[in-house]
Coordinates of C-alpha atoms in Angstrom, one line a residue:
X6 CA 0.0 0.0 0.0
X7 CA 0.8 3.6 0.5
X8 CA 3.8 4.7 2.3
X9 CA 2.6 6.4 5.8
X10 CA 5.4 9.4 5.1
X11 CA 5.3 11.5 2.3
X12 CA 8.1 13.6 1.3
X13 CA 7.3 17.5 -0.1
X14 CA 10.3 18.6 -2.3
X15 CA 10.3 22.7 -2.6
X16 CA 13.3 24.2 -3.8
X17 CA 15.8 23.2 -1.5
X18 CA 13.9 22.3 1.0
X19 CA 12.5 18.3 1.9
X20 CA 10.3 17.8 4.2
X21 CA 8.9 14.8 5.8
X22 CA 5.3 13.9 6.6
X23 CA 4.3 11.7 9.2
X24 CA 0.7 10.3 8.9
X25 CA -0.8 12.3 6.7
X26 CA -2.8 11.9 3.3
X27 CA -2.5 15.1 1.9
X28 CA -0.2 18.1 1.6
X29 CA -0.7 20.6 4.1
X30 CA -1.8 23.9 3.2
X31 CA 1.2 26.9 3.4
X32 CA -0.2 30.3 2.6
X33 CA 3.2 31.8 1.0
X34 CA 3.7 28.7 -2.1
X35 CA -0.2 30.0 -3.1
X36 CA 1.2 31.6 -5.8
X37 CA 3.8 28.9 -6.6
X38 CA 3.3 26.4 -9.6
X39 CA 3.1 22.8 -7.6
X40 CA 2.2 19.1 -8.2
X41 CA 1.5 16.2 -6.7
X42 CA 3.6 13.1 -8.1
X43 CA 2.2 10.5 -6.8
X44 CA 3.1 6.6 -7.9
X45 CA -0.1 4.3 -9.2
X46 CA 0.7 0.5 -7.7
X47 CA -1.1 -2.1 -6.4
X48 CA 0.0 -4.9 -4.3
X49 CA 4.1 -5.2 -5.3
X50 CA 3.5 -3.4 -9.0
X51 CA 4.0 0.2 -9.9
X52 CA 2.3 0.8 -12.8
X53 CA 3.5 4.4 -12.9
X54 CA 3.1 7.8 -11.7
X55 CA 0.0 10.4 -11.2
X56 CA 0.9 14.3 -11.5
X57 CA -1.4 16.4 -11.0
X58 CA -1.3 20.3 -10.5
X59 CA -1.4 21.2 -7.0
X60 CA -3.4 23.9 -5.3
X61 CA -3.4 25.1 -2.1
X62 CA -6.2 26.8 -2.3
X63 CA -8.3 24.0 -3.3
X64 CA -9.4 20.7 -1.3
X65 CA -9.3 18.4 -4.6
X66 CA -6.1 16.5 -3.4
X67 CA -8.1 15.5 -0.7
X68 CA -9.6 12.5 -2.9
X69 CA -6.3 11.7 -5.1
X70 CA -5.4 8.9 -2.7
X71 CA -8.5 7.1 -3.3
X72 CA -8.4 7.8 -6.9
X73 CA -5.0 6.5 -6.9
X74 CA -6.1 3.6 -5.2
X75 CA -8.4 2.9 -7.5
X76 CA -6.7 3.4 -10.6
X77 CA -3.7 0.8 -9.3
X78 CA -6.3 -2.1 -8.5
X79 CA -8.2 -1.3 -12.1
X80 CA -4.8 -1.8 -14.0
X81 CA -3.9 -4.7 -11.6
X82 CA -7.3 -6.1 -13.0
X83 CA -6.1 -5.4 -16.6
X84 CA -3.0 -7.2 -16.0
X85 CA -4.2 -10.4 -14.6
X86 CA -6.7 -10.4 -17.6
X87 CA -3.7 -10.0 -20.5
X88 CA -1.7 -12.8 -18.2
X89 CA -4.8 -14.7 -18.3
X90 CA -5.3 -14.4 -22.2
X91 CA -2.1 -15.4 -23.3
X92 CA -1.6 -18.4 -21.1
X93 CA -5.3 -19.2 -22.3
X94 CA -3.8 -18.7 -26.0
X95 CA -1.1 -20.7 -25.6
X96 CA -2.7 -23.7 -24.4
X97 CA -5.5 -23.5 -27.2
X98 CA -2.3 -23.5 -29.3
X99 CA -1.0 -26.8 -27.5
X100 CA -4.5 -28.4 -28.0
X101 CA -4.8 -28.4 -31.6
X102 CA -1.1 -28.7 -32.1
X103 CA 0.9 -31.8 -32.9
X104 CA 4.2 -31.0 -30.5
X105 CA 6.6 -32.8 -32.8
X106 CA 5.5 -31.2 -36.3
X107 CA 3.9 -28.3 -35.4
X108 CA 1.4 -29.1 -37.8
X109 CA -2.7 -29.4 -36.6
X110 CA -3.4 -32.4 -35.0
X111 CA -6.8 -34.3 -34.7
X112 CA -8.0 -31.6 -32.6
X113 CA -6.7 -28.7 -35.0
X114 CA -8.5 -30.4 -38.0
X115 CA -11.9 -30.6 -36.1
X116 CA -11.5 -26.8 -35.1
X117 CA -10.8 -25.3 -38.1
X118 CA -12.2 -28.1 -41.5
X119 CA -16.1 -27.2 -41.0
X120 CA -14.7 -22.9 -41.2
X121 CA -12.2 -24.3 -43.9
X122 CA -15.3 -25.6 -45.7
X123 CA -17.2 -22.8 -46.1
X124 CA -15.0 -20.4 -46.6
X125 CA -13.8 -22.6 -49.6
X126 CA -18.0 -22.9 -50.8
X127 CA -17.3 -26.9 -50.6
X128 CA -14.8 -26.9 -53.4
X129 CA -12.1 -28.7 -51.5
X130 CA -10.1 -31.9 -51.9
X131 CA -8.4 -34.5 -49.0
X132 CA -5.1 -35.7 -49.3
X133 CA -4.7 -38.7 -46.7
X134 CA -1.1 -40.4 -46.7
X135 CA 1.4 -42.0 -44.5
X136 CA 4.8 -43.0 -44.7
X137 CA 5.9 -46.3 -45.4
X138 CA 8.1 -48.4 -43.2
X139 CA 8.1 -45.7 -40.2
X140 CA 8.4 -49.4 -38.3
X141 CA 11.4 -50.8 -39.9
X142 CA 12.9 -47.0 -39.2
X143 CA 12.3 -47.3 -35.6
X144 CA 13.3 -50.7 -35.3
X145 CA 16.5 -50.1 -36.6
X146 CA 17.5 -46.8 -36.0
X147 CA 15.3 -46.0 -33.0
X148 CA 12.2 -43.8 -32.7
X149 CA 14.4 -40.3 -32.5
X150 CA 15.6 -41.4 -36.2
X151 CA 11.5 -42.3 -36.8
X152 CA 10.9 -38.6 -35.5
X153 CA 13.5 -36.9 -37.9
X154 CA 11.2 -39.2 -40.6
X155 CA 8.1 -37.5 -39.6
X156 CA 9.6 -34.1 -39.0
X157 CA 10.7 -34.8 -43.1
X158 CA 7.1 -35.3 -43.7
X159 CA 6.3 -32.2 -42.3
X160 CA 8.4 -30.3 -43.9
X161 CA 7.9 -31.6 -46.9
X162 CA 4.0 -31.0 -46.9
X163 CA 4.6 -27.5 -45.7
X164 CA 6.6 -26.6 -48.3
X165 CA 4.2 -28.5 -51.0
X166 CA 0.9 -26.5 -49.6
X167 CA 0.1 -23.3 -48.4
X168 CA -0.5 -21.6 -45.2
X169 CA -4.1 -21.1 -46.2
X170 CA -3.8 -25.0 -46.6
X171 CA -4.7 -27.7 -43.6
X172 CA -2.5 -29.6 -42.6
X173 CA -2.5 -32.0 -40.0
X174 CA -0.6 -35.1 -38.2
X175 CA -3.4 -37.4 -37.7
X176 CA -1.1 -39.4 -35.0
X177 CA 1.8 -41.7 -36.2
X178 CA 2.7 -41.8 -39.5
X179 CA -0.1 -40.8 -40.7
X180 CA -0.9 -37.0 -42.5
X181 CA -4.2 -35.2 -43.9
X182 CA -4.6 -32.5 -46.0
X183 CA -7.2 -30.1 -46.8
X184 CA -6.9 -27.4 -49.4
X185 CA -9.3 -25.6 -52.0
X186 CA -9.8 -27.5 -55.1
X187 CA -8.5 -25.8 -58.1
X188 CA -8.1 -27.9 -60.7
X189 CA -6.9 -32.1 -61.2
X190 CA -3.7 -31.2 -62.3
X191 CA -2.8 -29.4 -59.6
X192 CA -3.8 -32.1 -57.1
X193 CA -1.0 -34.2 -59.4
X194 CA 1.7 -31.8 -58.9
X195 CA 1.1 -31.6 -55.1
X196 CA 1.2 -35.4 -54.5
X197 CA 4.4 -35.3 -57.4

C-alpha cells in the first residue's frame, strides 16, 4: 500500500510527513506552480506515476489517494486479464497442435475443416497419406531417427501447400490434407 510518510520537495527544502494523506496547506507557495507526483501501484507493482497540478487553495487533493487507489487495482485487473489471455492462447495452441510437427493435429483439424469448408464454398479436396516403413525405421535406428522421418514429412508438406492450406498429423505416421480445389492437375503436382 501507501507509504505512511510523504516527502514534499520545494526548492531546497524536503520535508517529511508523518501520517498524513494530503499536503498541508502553506499560505506563502499560493502563488507557486506545484504538483503532486504520486506513484499508481497495487500490491508489489507500480504501474507508474499520477501528477497532477497542486493547489493550495483547493481541497481536490483531498480525494487523489482514493483515486489512486483505484486506478492501481483497475490496472492490476487489466493485468491479470492480459496474463490470463495469453496463457489461455497458448494452451488452445498446444490443443490443436501436434508438439513434434507443429502441424494441426486431430483436434486442429476438427477446429478449423467445417470454417475451412465454407469459406472454400465446398470446393475442396483431402489428401490422406502415411509413410511407409516408419516401423522398420524405428526398429533399426530407433524412434528419434523415426521422428527426424516425420519431422521430413512435415516439412515436406509445408513446403508443397500453403498456409491457407490444412494440414494435419493425424497421429503416427499418418498426414491429412485439406486445401481448396483448383483444378486435377494441380492435385497431381502436389502429390508429385
Amino acid at each position: 500500500g501507501f507509504s505512511d510518510t510523504l516527502k514534499m520537495y520545494f526548492g531546497k527544502t524536503r520535508e517529511n510527513i508523518e501520517k498524513s494523506l494530503v499536503v498541508p496547506e502553506i499560505k506563502e507557495w499560493a502563488d507557486e506552480k506545484l504538483f503532486w507526483i504520486s506513484p499508481i501501484h497495487y500490491e508489489q507493482n507500480t504501474y507508474g506515476y499520477y501528477v497532477m497540478p497542486y493547489d493550495v487553495r483547493s481541497n481536490e487533493h483531498y480525494c487523489h489517494r482514493t483515486l489512486l487507489e483505484m486506478i492501481g487495482i483497475g490496472l492490476a485487473g487489466i493485468e491479470k486479464r492480459v496474463f490470463l489471455d495469453n496463457i489461455n492462447a497458448s494452451l488452445n495452441k498446444l490443443y490443436i497442435t501436434d508438439a513434434l510437427t507443429g502441424m494441426l493435429n486431430r483436434f486442429g483439424l476438427a477446429t478449423k475443416s467445417t470454417s475451412f469448408y465454407e469459406q472454400s464454398q465446398g470446393r475442396i479436396y483431402i489428401i490422406y497419406m502415411d509413410l511407409d516403413n516408419l516401423k522398420i525405421i524405428n526398429d533399426k535406428y530407433g524412434h528419434s531417427v523415426g521422428d527426424i522421418a516425420i519431422q521430413g514429412a512435415a516439412h515436406a508438406l509445408n513446403q508443397a501447400f500453403t498456409e491457407k492450406d490444412i494440414k494435419v498429423r493425424m497421429g503416427g505416421d499418418e498426414f491429412l490434407v485439406m486445401s481448396t480445389f483448383t483444378g486435377h492437375d494441380v492435385i497431381e503436382t502436389k502429390i508429385q
